[in-house]
Coordinates of N, CA, C and O and ligand atoms in Angstrom, one line a residue:
M1 N 131.4 81.2 130.4 CA 131.0 81.5 129.0 C 130.2 82.8 129.1 O 129.2 82.9 129.9
K2 N 130.5 83.7 128.2 CA 129.7 84.9 128.2 C 128.4 84.8 127.5 O 128.4 84.1 126.4
N3 N 127.4 85.3 128.0 CA 126.1 85.2 127.4 C 125.8 86.5 126.6 O 125.0 87.3 127.0
R4 N 126.5 86.6 125.5 CA 126.3 87.8 124.7 C 125.2 87.6 123.7 O 125.3 86.8 122.8
K5 N 124.2 88.4 123.8 CA 123.1 88.4 122.9 C 123.4 89.1 121.7 O 123.8 90.3 121.7
K6 N 123.0 88.5 120.6 CA 123.2 89.2 119.3 C 122.0 90.2 119.2 O 120.9 89.9 119.6
P7 N 122.3 91.4 118.6 CA 121.2 92.3 118.4 C 120.2 91.8 117.5 O 120.5 91.5 116.3
E8 N 119.0 91.5 118.0 CA 117.9 91.0 117.1 C 116.8 92.0 116.9 O 116.5 92.8 117.8
R9 N 116.3 92.0 115.7 CA 115.2 92.9 115.4 C 114.1 92.1 114.7 O 114.4 91.0 114.1
T10 N 112.8 92.6 114.8 CA 111.7 91.8 114.2 C 111.4 92.4 112.8 O 111.3 93.6 112.6
C11 N 111.3 91.5 111.8 CA 110.8 92.0 110.5 C 109.3 92.4 110.6 O 108.5 91.7 111.2
I12 N 109.0 93.6 110.2 CA 107.7 94.1 110.4 C 106.6 93.4 109.6 O 105.4 93.5 109.8
V13 N 107.1 92.6 108.6 CA 106.0 91.8 107.8 C 105.8 90.4 108.3 O 104.7 90.1 108.7
C14 N 106.8 89.6 108.4 CA 106.6 88.2 108.9 C 106.8 88.1 110.4 O 106.4 87.0 110.9
R15 N 107.2 89.1 111.1 CA 107.3 89.1 112.5 C 108.3 88.1 113.1 O 108.3 87.7 114.2
N16 N 109.2 87.6 112.2 CA 110.3 86.7 112.7 C 111.4 87.6 113.1 O 111.6 88.7 112.7
K17 N 112.2 87.0 114.0 CA 113.4 87.7 114.5 C 114.6 87.4 113.7 O 114.8 86.2 113.4
F18 N 115.4 88.4 113.5 CA 116.6 88.2 112.7 C 117.7 88.9 113.3 O 117.6 89.9 114.0
D19 N 119.0 88.4 113.0 CA 120.1 89.2 113.4 C 120.0 90.6 112.7 O 119.6 90.7 111.5
K20 N 120.3 91.6 113.5 CA 120.1 93.0 112.9 C 120.8 93.2 111.6 O 120.3 93.9 110.7
R21 N 121.9 92.6 111.4 CA 122.7 92.8 110.2 C 122.0 92.2 109.0 O 122.4 92.5 107.9
D22 N 121.1 91.2 109.2 CA 120.4 90.6 108.1 C 119.2 91.3 107.7 O 118.5 90.9 106.7
L23 N 118.9 92.4 108.3 CA 117.7 93.2 108.1 C 118.0 94.5 107.4 O 119.1 95.0 107.5
T24 N 117.0 95.0 106.7 CA 117.2 96.3 106.1 C 116.4 97.3 106.9 O 115.2 97.0 107.3
R25 N 117.0 98.4 107.3 CA 116.4 99.4 108.1 C 115.8 100.5 107.2 O 116.4 101.0 106.3
I26 N 114.5 100.8 107.5 CA 113.8 101.9 106.9 C 113.6 102.9 107.9 O 113.1 102.6 109.0
V27 N 113.9 104.2 107.7 CA 113.8 105.1 108.8 C 113.0 106.3 108.4 O 112.9 106.7 107.2
K28 N 112.3 106.9 109.4 CA 111.6 108.1 109.2 C 112.3 109.2 110.0 O 112.4 109.0 111.2
N29 N 112.7 110.2 109.4 CA 113.5 111.2 110.2 C 112.5 112.3 110.7 O 111.2 112.2 110.5
K30 N 113.0 113.3 111.4 CA 112.1 114.2 112.1 C 111.3 115.1 111.1 O 110.3 115.7 111.5
D31 N 111.7 115.1 109.8 CA 111.0 115.9 108.9 C 109.9 115.0 108.1 O 109.2 115.5 107.2
G32 N 109.8 113.8 108.7 CA 108.8 112.9 108.1 C 109.2 112.3 106.8 O 108.4 111.7 106.1
E33 N 110.5 112.3 106.5 CA 110.9 111.7 105.2 C 111.2 110.2 105.5 O 111.8 109.9 106.5
I34 N 110.9 109.4 104.5 CA 111.1 108.0 104.6 C 112.2 107.6 103.7 O 112.1 107.9 102.5
F35 N 113.2 106.9 104.2 CA 114.2 106.4 103.3 C 114.9 105.2 103.9 O 114.8 104.9 105.0
L36 N 115.7 104.5 103.0 CA 116.4 103.3 103.4 C 117.7 103.8 104.1 O 118.3 104.7 103.8
D37 N 118.0 103.1 105.2 CA 119.1 103.4 106.0 C 120.1 102.2 106.1 O 120.0 101.4 107.0
P38 N 121.0 102.0 105.1 CA 121.8 100.8 105.1 C 122.8 100.9 106.2 O 123.3 99.8 106.6
T39 N 123.1 102.0 106.8 CA 124.1 102.1 107.9 C 123.5 101.7 109.2 O 124.2 101.3 110.1
G40 N 122.1 101.9 109.3 CA 121.5 101.6 110.6 C 121.7 102.7 111.6 O 121.5 102.5 112.8
K41 N 122.3 103.8 111.2 CA 122.7 104.8 112.2 C 122.0 106.1 112.1 O 122.3 107.0 112.9
V42 N 121.1 106.2 111.2 CA 120.4 107.5 111.0 C 119.4 107.7 112.2 O 118.7 106.7 112.6
N43 N 119.3 108.9 112.7 CA 118.4 109.1 113.8 C 116.9 109.2 113.2 O 116.7 109.7 112.2
G44 N 116.0 108.6 114.0 CA 114.7 108.6 113.6 C 114.0 107.3 114.0 O 114.6 106.5 114.6
R45 N 112.8 107.2 113.6 CA 112.0 106.0 113.9 C 112.3 105.0 112.8 O 112.0 105.2 111.6
G46 N 112.8 103.8 113.2 CA 113.1 102.8 112.3 C 112.2 101.6 112.2 O 111.6 101.3 113.2
A47 N 112.2 101.0 111.1 CA 111.4 99.7 110.9 C 112.4 98.8 110.2 O 113.2 99.2 109.4
Y48 N 112.3 97.5 110.5 CA 113.1 96.6 109.8 C 112.4 95.6 109.0 O 111.3 95.2 109.3
I49 N 113.0 95.2 107.9 CA 112.4 94.2 107.0 C 113.5 93.2 106.6 O 114.6 93.6 106.4
C50 N 113.1 91.9 106.6 CA 114.1 90.9 106.2 C 114.3 90.8 104.7 O 113.5 91.5 104.0
S51 N 115.2 90.0 104.2 CA 115.5 90.0 102.8 C 114.7 89.0 102.0 O 114.9 88.8 100.8
N52 N 113.7 88.4 102.7 CA 112.8 87.5 102.0 C 112.0 88.3 100.9 O 111.3 89.3 101.3
P53 N 112.0 87.9 99.7 CA 111.3 88.6 98.6 C 109.8 88.7 98.9 O 109.2 89.7 98.5
E54 N 109.3 87.7 99.5 CA 107.8 87.8 99.8 C 107.5 88.9 100.8 O 106.5 89.6 100.7
C55 N 108.4 89.1 101.8 CA 108.2 90.2 102.7 C 108.3 91.5 102.0 O 107.6 92.4 102.3
I56 N 109.3 91.6 101.1 CA 109.5 92.9 100.5 C 108.3 93.2 99.6 O 107.8 94.3 99.6
N57 N 107.8 92.2 98.9 CA 106.6 92.4 98.1 C 105.4 92.8 98.9 O 104.7 93.8 98.6
K58 N 105.2 92.1 100.0 CA 104.0 92.4 100.9 C 104.1 93.8 101.4 O 103.2 94.6 101.5
F59 N 105.3 94.1 101.9 CA 105.6 95.4 102.4 C 105.2 96.5 101.5 O 104.6 97.5 101.9
L60 N 105.6 96.4 100.2 CA 105.3 97.4 99.2 C 103.9 97.4 98.8 O 103.2 98.4 98.6
K61 N 103.3 96.2 98.6 CA 101.9 96.1 98.0 C 100.9 96.6 99.0 O 100.0 97.4 98.7
K62 N 101.0 96.2 100.2 CA 100.0 96.6 101.2 C 100.3 98.0 101.8 O 99.6 98.4 102.8
N63 N 101.2 98.6 101.3 CA 101.6 99.9 101.8 C 101.9 99.9 103.3 O 101.3 100.7 104.1
F64 N 102.7 99.0 103.7 CA 103.1 98.9 105.1 C 103.8 100.2 105.5 O 103.9 100.5 106.7
L65 N 104.4 100.9 104.6 CA 105.1 102.1 104.9 C 104.2 103.1 105.7 O 104.5 103.6 106.7
E66 N 103.0 103.3 105.1 CA 102.1 104.3 105.7 C 101.6 103.7 107.1 O 101.4 104.4 108.0
R67 N 101.3 102.4 107.1 CA 100.8 101.8 108.3 C 101.8 101.8 109.4 O 101.5 102.1 110.6
T68 N 103.0 101.5 109.0 CA 104.1 101.5 110.0 C 104.4 102.8 110.6 O 104.6 103.0 111.8
F69 N 104.5 103.8 109.7 CA 104.9 105.1 110.2 C 103.7 106.1 110.5 O 103.8 107.2 110.9
K70 N 102.5 105.5 110.3 CA 101.2 106.2 110.6 C 101.2 107.6 110.0 O 100.9 108.6 110.7
Q71 N 101.5 107.7 108.8 CA 101.4 109.0 108.1 C 101.2 108.8 106.6 O 101.6 107.7 106.1
K72 N 100.7 109.8 105.9 CA 100.7 109.7 104.4 C 102.1 109.8 103.9 O 103.0 110.6 104.5
I73 N 102.4 109.0 102.9 CA 103.8 109.1 102.4 C 103.7 109.3 100.9 O 102.9 108.8 100.2
E74 N 104.5 110.3 100.4 CA 104.5 110.7 99.0 C 104.8 109.4 98.2 O 105.7 108.7 98.5
P75 N 104.1 109.3 97.0 CA 104.4 108.2 96.1 C 105.9 108.1 95.7 O 106.4 107.1 95.5
D76 N 106.5 109.3 95.6 CA 107.9 109.4 95.2 C 108.8 108.6 96.3 O 109.7 107.9 95.9
S77 N 108.4 108.9 97.5 CA 109.2 108.2 98.6 C 109.0 106.7 98.6 O 109.9 105.9 98.8
V78 N 107.8 106.3 98.3 CA 107.5 104.9 98.2 C 108.3 104.2 97.1 O 108.9 103.2 97.3
N79 N 108.3 105.0 96.0 CA 109.0 104.4 94.8 C 110.5 104.3 95.1 O 111.2 103.4 94.7
T80 N 111.0 105.3 95.8 CA 112.5 105.3 96.1 C 112.8 104.1 97.0 O 113.8 103.4 96.7
V81 N 112.0 103.9 98.0 CA 112.2 102.8 98.9 C 112.1 101.5 98.1 O 112.9 100.5 98.3
R82 N 111.1 101.4 97.3 CA 110.9 100.2 96.5 C 112.1 99.9 95.6 O 112.6 98.7 95.6
E83 N 112.6 100.9 94.9 CA 113.8 100.7 94.1 C 115.0 100.2 94.9 O 115.7 99.4 94.5
E84 N 115.2 100.9 96.0 CA 116.3 100.6 96.9 C 116.2 99.1 97.4 O 117.2 98.4 97.4
L85 N 115.0 98.7 97.8 CA 114.8 97.4 98.3 C 115.0 96.4 97.1 O 115.6 95.3 97.4
K86 N 114.6 96.7 95.9 CA 114.8 95.8 94.8 C 116.3 95.6 94.5 O 116.7 94.5 94.3
K87 N 117.0 96.7 94.6 CA 118.5 96.6 94.4 C 119.1 95.6 95.4 O 119.9 94.8 95.0
I88 N 118.7 95.8 96.7 CA 119.3 95.0 97.7 C 118.9 93.5 97.4 O 119.7 92.6 97.5
A89 N 117.6 93.3 97.1 CA 117.2 91.9 96.9 C 117.9 91.3 95.7 O 118.3 90.1 95.7
N90 N 118.1 92.1 94.7 CA 118.9 91.6 93.5 C 120.3 91.3 93.8 O 120.8 90.2 93.4
S91 N 121.0 92.1 94.5 CA 122.4 91.9 94.8 C 122.6 90.7 95.7 O 123.5 89.9 95.5
E92 N 121.6 90.5 96.6 CA 121.8 89.3 97.5 C 121.5 88.1 96.7 O 122.1 87.0 96.9
G93 N 120.6 88.1 95.8 CA 120.3 87.0 94.9 C 121.5 86.5 94.1 O 121.7 85.3 93.9
K94 N 122.2 87.5 93.6 CA 123.4 87.2 92.8 C 124.5 86.5 93.5 O 125.3 85.8 93.1
M95 N 124.6 87.0 94.8 CA 125.7 86.5 95.6 C 125.5 85.0 96.0 O 126.5 84.3 96.2
N96 N 124.3 84.5 96.0 CA 124.1 83.2 96.5 C 124.3 82.2 95.4 O 124.1 82.4 94.2
Ligands
ZN101 ZN1 110.2 89.0 106.9

């Protein structure tokens, strides 16, 4: 039997491990721009968040973005990420 490990990543809020595909990747590129990376393929420093609404709320409320990427982040970027995460949360809610 092959011991193939699934790619797992840690949610930066709850610190639980999830299948990579169940997480949303947020990436900082070399220009310091923060954005959602649904493909998981953008070059840059990535952070993962699970689809739990509590994690998404905490992530946005406590400004995990700035802490995670250790830099000031424009409110516009935070709003963009917030809106994108909401869309993802909503679409997953409808499918269930
Ligand atoms: Zn989480």
